[in-house]
Coordinates of C-alpha atoms in Angstrom, one line a residue:
M1 CA 77.4 53.6 63.4
N2 CA 73.8 54.0 64.5
Y3 CA 71.3 56.7 63.3
T4 CA 71.8 58.9 66.4
M5 CA 75.6 58.9 65.9
K6 CA 75.1 59.9 62.2
L7 CA 72.9 62.8 63.1
A8 CA 75.5 64.0 65.7
G9 CA 78.2 63.8 63.1
L10 CA 76.2 65.8 60.6
A11 CA 75.5 68.4 63.2
T12 CA 79.1 68.7 64.2
L13 CA 80.0 69.1 60.5
A14 CA 77.4 71.9 60.0
L15 CA 78.7 73.8 63.1
T16 CA 82.2 73.5 61.8
L17 CA 81.3 74.9 58.4
F18 CA 79.3 77.8 59.9
A19 CA 82.1 78.6 62.3
N20 CA 84.6 79.1 59.5
P21 CA 85.2 82.8 58.9
V22 CA 83.9 84.2 55.6
D23 CA 86.4 86.1 53.5
A24 CA 85.5 89.5 52.3
K25 CA 87.1 92.4 50.4
T26 CA 86.1 95.9 49.2
I27 CA 87.3 97.5 46.0
E28 CA 86.9 101.3 45.7
K29 CA 87.5 103.7 42.9
S30 CA 86.6 107.4 42.2
F31 CA 86.6 109.3 39.0
D32 CA 86.3 113.1 38.3
V33 CA 83.7 113.6 35.6
S34 CA 81.3 116.2 34.3
Q35 CA 77.5 116.3 34.3
G36 CA 75.9 114.5 31.4
G37 CA 78.4 111.7 31.1
K38 CA 77.7 108.0 31.1
L39 CA 78.4 105.0 33.3
K40 CA 78.6 101.6 31.6
L41 CA 78.8 98.7 34.0
E42 CA 78.8 95.1 32.8
T43 CA 79.2 92.0 35.0
N44 CA 78.6 88.3 34.7
A45 CA 77.2 88.2 38.3
G46 CA 76.2 90.4 41.2
S47 CA 73.6 92.9 42.3
I48 CA 73.9 96.6 41.2
R49 CA 72.8 99.7 43.1
V50 CA 73.2 103.2 41.6
D51 CA 72.7 106.4 43.7
S52 CA 73.1 110.0 42.7
H53 CA 74.6 113.1 44.3
G54 CA 75.5 116.7 43.6
D55 CA 79.2 116.2 43.1
N56 CA 81.0 115.7 39.7
V57 CA 82.4 112.4 40.8
V58 CA 81.6 108.8 40.0
K59 CA 82.3 106.6 43.1
V60 CA 82.4 102.8 42.7
V61 CA 82.4 100.4 45.7
I62 CA 82.5 96.7 45.0
E63 CA 81.9 94.3 47.9
V64 CA 83.1 90.7 47.3
D65 CA 82.4 88.2 50.0
G66 CA 82.3 84.4 50.5
D67 CA 84.9 81.7 50.7
D68 CA 88.2 82.6 48.9
S69 CA 86.9 86.0 47.9
D70 CA 90.4 87.4 48.4
D71 CA 91.7 85.1 45.6
E72 CA 92.2 87.3 42.6
D73 CA 91.4 84.4 40.3
N74 CA 87.8 84.3 41.6
F75 CA 86.9 87.9 40.8
K76 CA 88.5 90.4 38.4
V77 CA 87.4 94.0 37.6
K78 CA 88.5 96.5 35.1
F79 CA 88.0 100.3 35.2
D80 CA 88.3 102.7 32.3
A81 CA 87.6 106.4 32.2
S82 CA 87.4 108.6 29.1
G83 CA 86.4 112.2 29.4
S84 CA 83.1 112.2 31.5
D85 CA 82.4 108.5 30.8
V86 CA 83.3 105.6 33.1
T87 CA 83.3 101.9 32.2
V88 CA 83.4 99.1 34.8
T89 CA 83.7 95.5 33.7
G90 CA 83.5 92.7 36.4
E91 CA 84.0 89.0 36.0
R92 CA 83.4 86.3 38.6
K93 CA 85.5 83.2 37.8
N94 CA 86.3 79.7 39.0
Q95 CA 83.0 79.2 40.8
K96 CA 83.0 76.1 43.0
R97 CA 80.0 74.5 44.7
G98 CA 80.0 74.4 48.5
F99 CA 78.5 71.9 50.9
W100 CA 75.1 73.5 50.6
G101 CA 75.3 73.8 46.8
N102 CA 75.7 77.6 46.7
N103 CA 78.2 79.7 44.8
N104 CA 80.9 80.7 47.3
V105 CA 81.7 84.2 46.0
R106 CA 79.1 87.0 46.0
V107 CA 79.5 90.4 44.4
H108 CA 77.6 93.6 45.1
Y109 CA 78.2 96.9 43.2
R110 CA 77.4 100.3 44.8
V111 CA 77.9 103.2 42.4
T112 CA 77.2 106.9 43.0
V113 CA 77.0 109.2 40.0
P114 CA 76.2 112.9 39.4
M115 CA 72.5 113.8 39.4
N116 CA 72.7 114.6 35.6
Y117 CA 74.2 111.4 34.3
N118 CA 73.3 108.5 32.0
I119 CA 73.7 104.8 33.0
D120 CA 73.9 101.5 31.1
V121 CA 74.2 98.6 33.5
E122 CA 73.9 94.8 32.9
T123 CA 74.3 91.8 35.1
A124 CA 73.9 88.1 34.3
G125 CA 72.5 87.4 37.8
G126 CA 71.3 89.9 40.3
S127 CA 68.9 92.7 41.1
I128 CA 69.3 96.3 39.9
K129 CA 68.3 99.4 41.8
V130 CA 68.6 103.0 40.5
K131 CA 67.6 106.0 42.6
D132 CA 66.5 109.4 41.3
L133 CA 68.4 110.5 38.2
N134 CA 68.3 113.1 35.5
G135 CA 69.4 111.0 32.5
N136 CA 68.7 108.0 30.4
V137 CA 68.6 104.5 32.1
N138 CA 69.4 101.2 30.4
A139 CA 69.2 98.3 32.8
H140 CA 69.3 94.6 32.0
T141 CA 69.5 91.5 34.2
S142 CA 69.1 87.8 33.5
G143 CA 68.0 86.9 36.9
G144 CA 66.6 89.6 39.3
S145 CA 64.2 92.4 39.9
I146 CA 64.6 96.0 38.7
A147 CA 63.6 99.1 40.7
L148 CA 64.0 102.7 39.5
G149 CA 63.3 105.9 41.3
Q150 CA 62.3 109.1 39.6
I151 CA 64.0 109.1 36.2
D152 CA 63.9 112.3 34.0
G153 CA 64.9 110.7 30.8
L154 CA 64.4 107.6 28.6
V155 CA 64.0 104.2 30.3
D156 CA 64.8 100.8 28.8
V157 CA 64.8 97.9 31.2
H158 CA 64.7 94.1 30.8
T159 CA 64.8 91.1 33.1
S160 CA 64.4 87.4 32.5
G161 CA 63.2 86.6 36.0
G162 CA 61.9 89.3 38.2
S163 CA 59.5 92.2 38.7
I164 CA 60.0 95.8 37.4
N165 CA 59.0 98.9 39.4
V166 CA 59.5 102.4 38.1
D167 CA 58.6 105.1 40.6
K168 CA 58.3 107.9 38.1
V169 CA 59.5 108.5 34.5
T170 CA 59.1 111.7 32.5
G171 CA 60.4 110.3 29.2
T172 CA 59.5 107.2 27.2
I173 CA 59.7 103.7 28.8
K174 CA 60.3 100.3 27.4
A175 CA 60.1 97.5 30.0
H176 CA 60.0 93.7 29.6
T177 CA 60.1 90.8 32.1
S178 CA 59.7 87.1 31.4
G179 CA 58.6 86.3 35.0
G180 CA 57.2 89.1 37.0
S181 CA 54.8 92.0 37.3
I182 CA 55.4 95.6 36.1
S183 CA 54.4 98.9 37.8
A184 CA 55.3 102.2 36.2
R185 CA 54.3 105.9 36.7
I186 CA 54.5 108.1 33.6
S187 CA 54.3 111.6 35.0
K188 CA 54.7 113.7 31.8
Q189 CA 53.4 113.6 28.3
P190 CA 55.7 111.2 26.4
T191 CA 57.2 112.4 23.1
G192 CA 57.7 108.8 21.8
D193 CA 56.2 105.3 22.0
S194 CA 56.3 103.3 25.2
K195 CA 55.8 99.6 25.8
L196 CA 55.4 97.4 28.9
T197 CA 55.3 93.6 28.4
T198 CA 55.4 90.6 30.7
S199 CA 55.0 86.9 30.1
G200 CA 54.0 86.0 33.6
G201 CA 52.6 88.8 35.7
S202 CA 50.3 91.8 36.0
I203 CA 50.9 95.3 34.6
T204 CA 49.8 98.5 36.4
A205 CA 50.4 101.8 34.6
Y206 CA 49.8 105.2 36.4
L207 CA 49.4 108.0 33.9
V208 CA 49.3 111.8 34.3
E209 CA 45.7 112.8 33.9
N210 CA 46.1 115.0 30.8
I211 CA 48.2 112.4 28.9
A212 CA 47.4 112.0 25.2
V213 CA 48.3 108.5 23.9
D214 CA 47.0 105.7 21.6
L215 CA 46.5 102.8 24.1
T216 CA 46.8 99.1 23.4
A217 CA 46.2 97.0 26.5
R218 CA 45.8 93.3 26.2
T219 CA 45.9 90.2 28.4
S220 CA 45.5 86.5 27.7
G221 CA 45.0 85.4 31.3
G222 CA 43.2 88.2 33.2
R223 CA 41.2 91.4 32.8
V224 CA 41.9 94.9 31.5
R225 CA 40.6 98.0 33.3
S226 CA 41.1 101.7 32.7
E227 CA 40.3 104.8 34.8
F228 CA 40.5 106.9 31.6
D229 CA 37.8 107.3 29.0
V230 CA 39.1 105.5 25.9
N231 CA 37.7 106.2 22.5
G232 CA 37.9 102.8 20.8
D233 CA 37.3 99.1 21.2
I234 CA 36.9 97.9 24.8
D235 CA 36.2 94.4 26.2
K236 CA 37.3 92.4 29.3
K237 CA 40.6 91.4 27.9
S238 CA 41.5 94.2 25.5
I239 CA 41.3 98.0 25.2
V240 CA 42.5 99.6 22.0
G241 CA 41.8 103.3 21.4
S242 CA 42.8 106.9 22.1
I243 CA 43.1 108.8 25.4
N244 CA 42.6 112.6 25.3
G245 CA 42.7 112.6 21.5
G246 CA 45.5 110.2 21.1
G247 CA 49.3 110.6 20.6
P248 CA 52.3 108.3 20.9
K249 CA 51.7 104.6 21.3
L250 CA 51.4 103.1 24.8
V251 CA 51.4 99.3 24.6
L252 CA 50.6 97.2 27.7
K253 CA 50.6 93.4 27.1
T254 CA 50.7 90.3 29.4
S255 CA 50.2 86.6 28.9
G256 CA 49.4 85.7 32.4
G257 CA 47.9 88.5 34.5
S258 CA 45.7 91.6 34.6
V259 CA 46.3 95.1 33.1
Q260 CA 45.3 98.2 35.1
V261 CA 45.5 101.8 33.7
N262 CA 45.2 104.3 36.5
K263 CA 45.2 108.1 36.8
L264 CA 48.3 109.4 38.5

């Protein structure tokens, strides 16, 4: 077989693979709850999106697609409801490698909760998005970005390989990423300590103008700048001091980027 015939054979194989239909299924569940409850979602794979609405209902939609996605052995999910709390546990199993080296079953979670609700979500591989919410947010992923809307509550987010963006938070915030940048807007005087840290990116913190905090901002591989007057020690790579008389601690640290403290 000559080189041209080999190329033709590979092209035919590729067309055959792409022509095969992709299996897909959707799992839907709804739960009547009360305001102030909690969603706990834990999965070993898949992206997570959480929206909010005015109804006292938690709606869960799970989209599973890819080869053999309709095989129950490839994906299992368990639902549990207790009072106003809902727990979802998903597990992707029996992952095989296809011709192009990709996992052949993909999972996407779309959850809608009441506006006044708390969430605790964790995925071993996927992005997390949470829209506006009046409640506490815990979000952890081992391999994706995290994006939050306006959160009226406490925020604790962690990712091993992605960026973190928080549109607005009125409570305390703790955020860490091992491989991305962090951007967060603190729109109200915090009542407790906050901390933003990254091992490989920049940090930009937007603070309400009358905020009163004790600031520690440091970088090993960039510069630190602040639009606020800081009473303390200031140099190119470190700012340690008080803003507007001081208050709870605000720690901003990166090993490989710049730190910028801006007025909101």
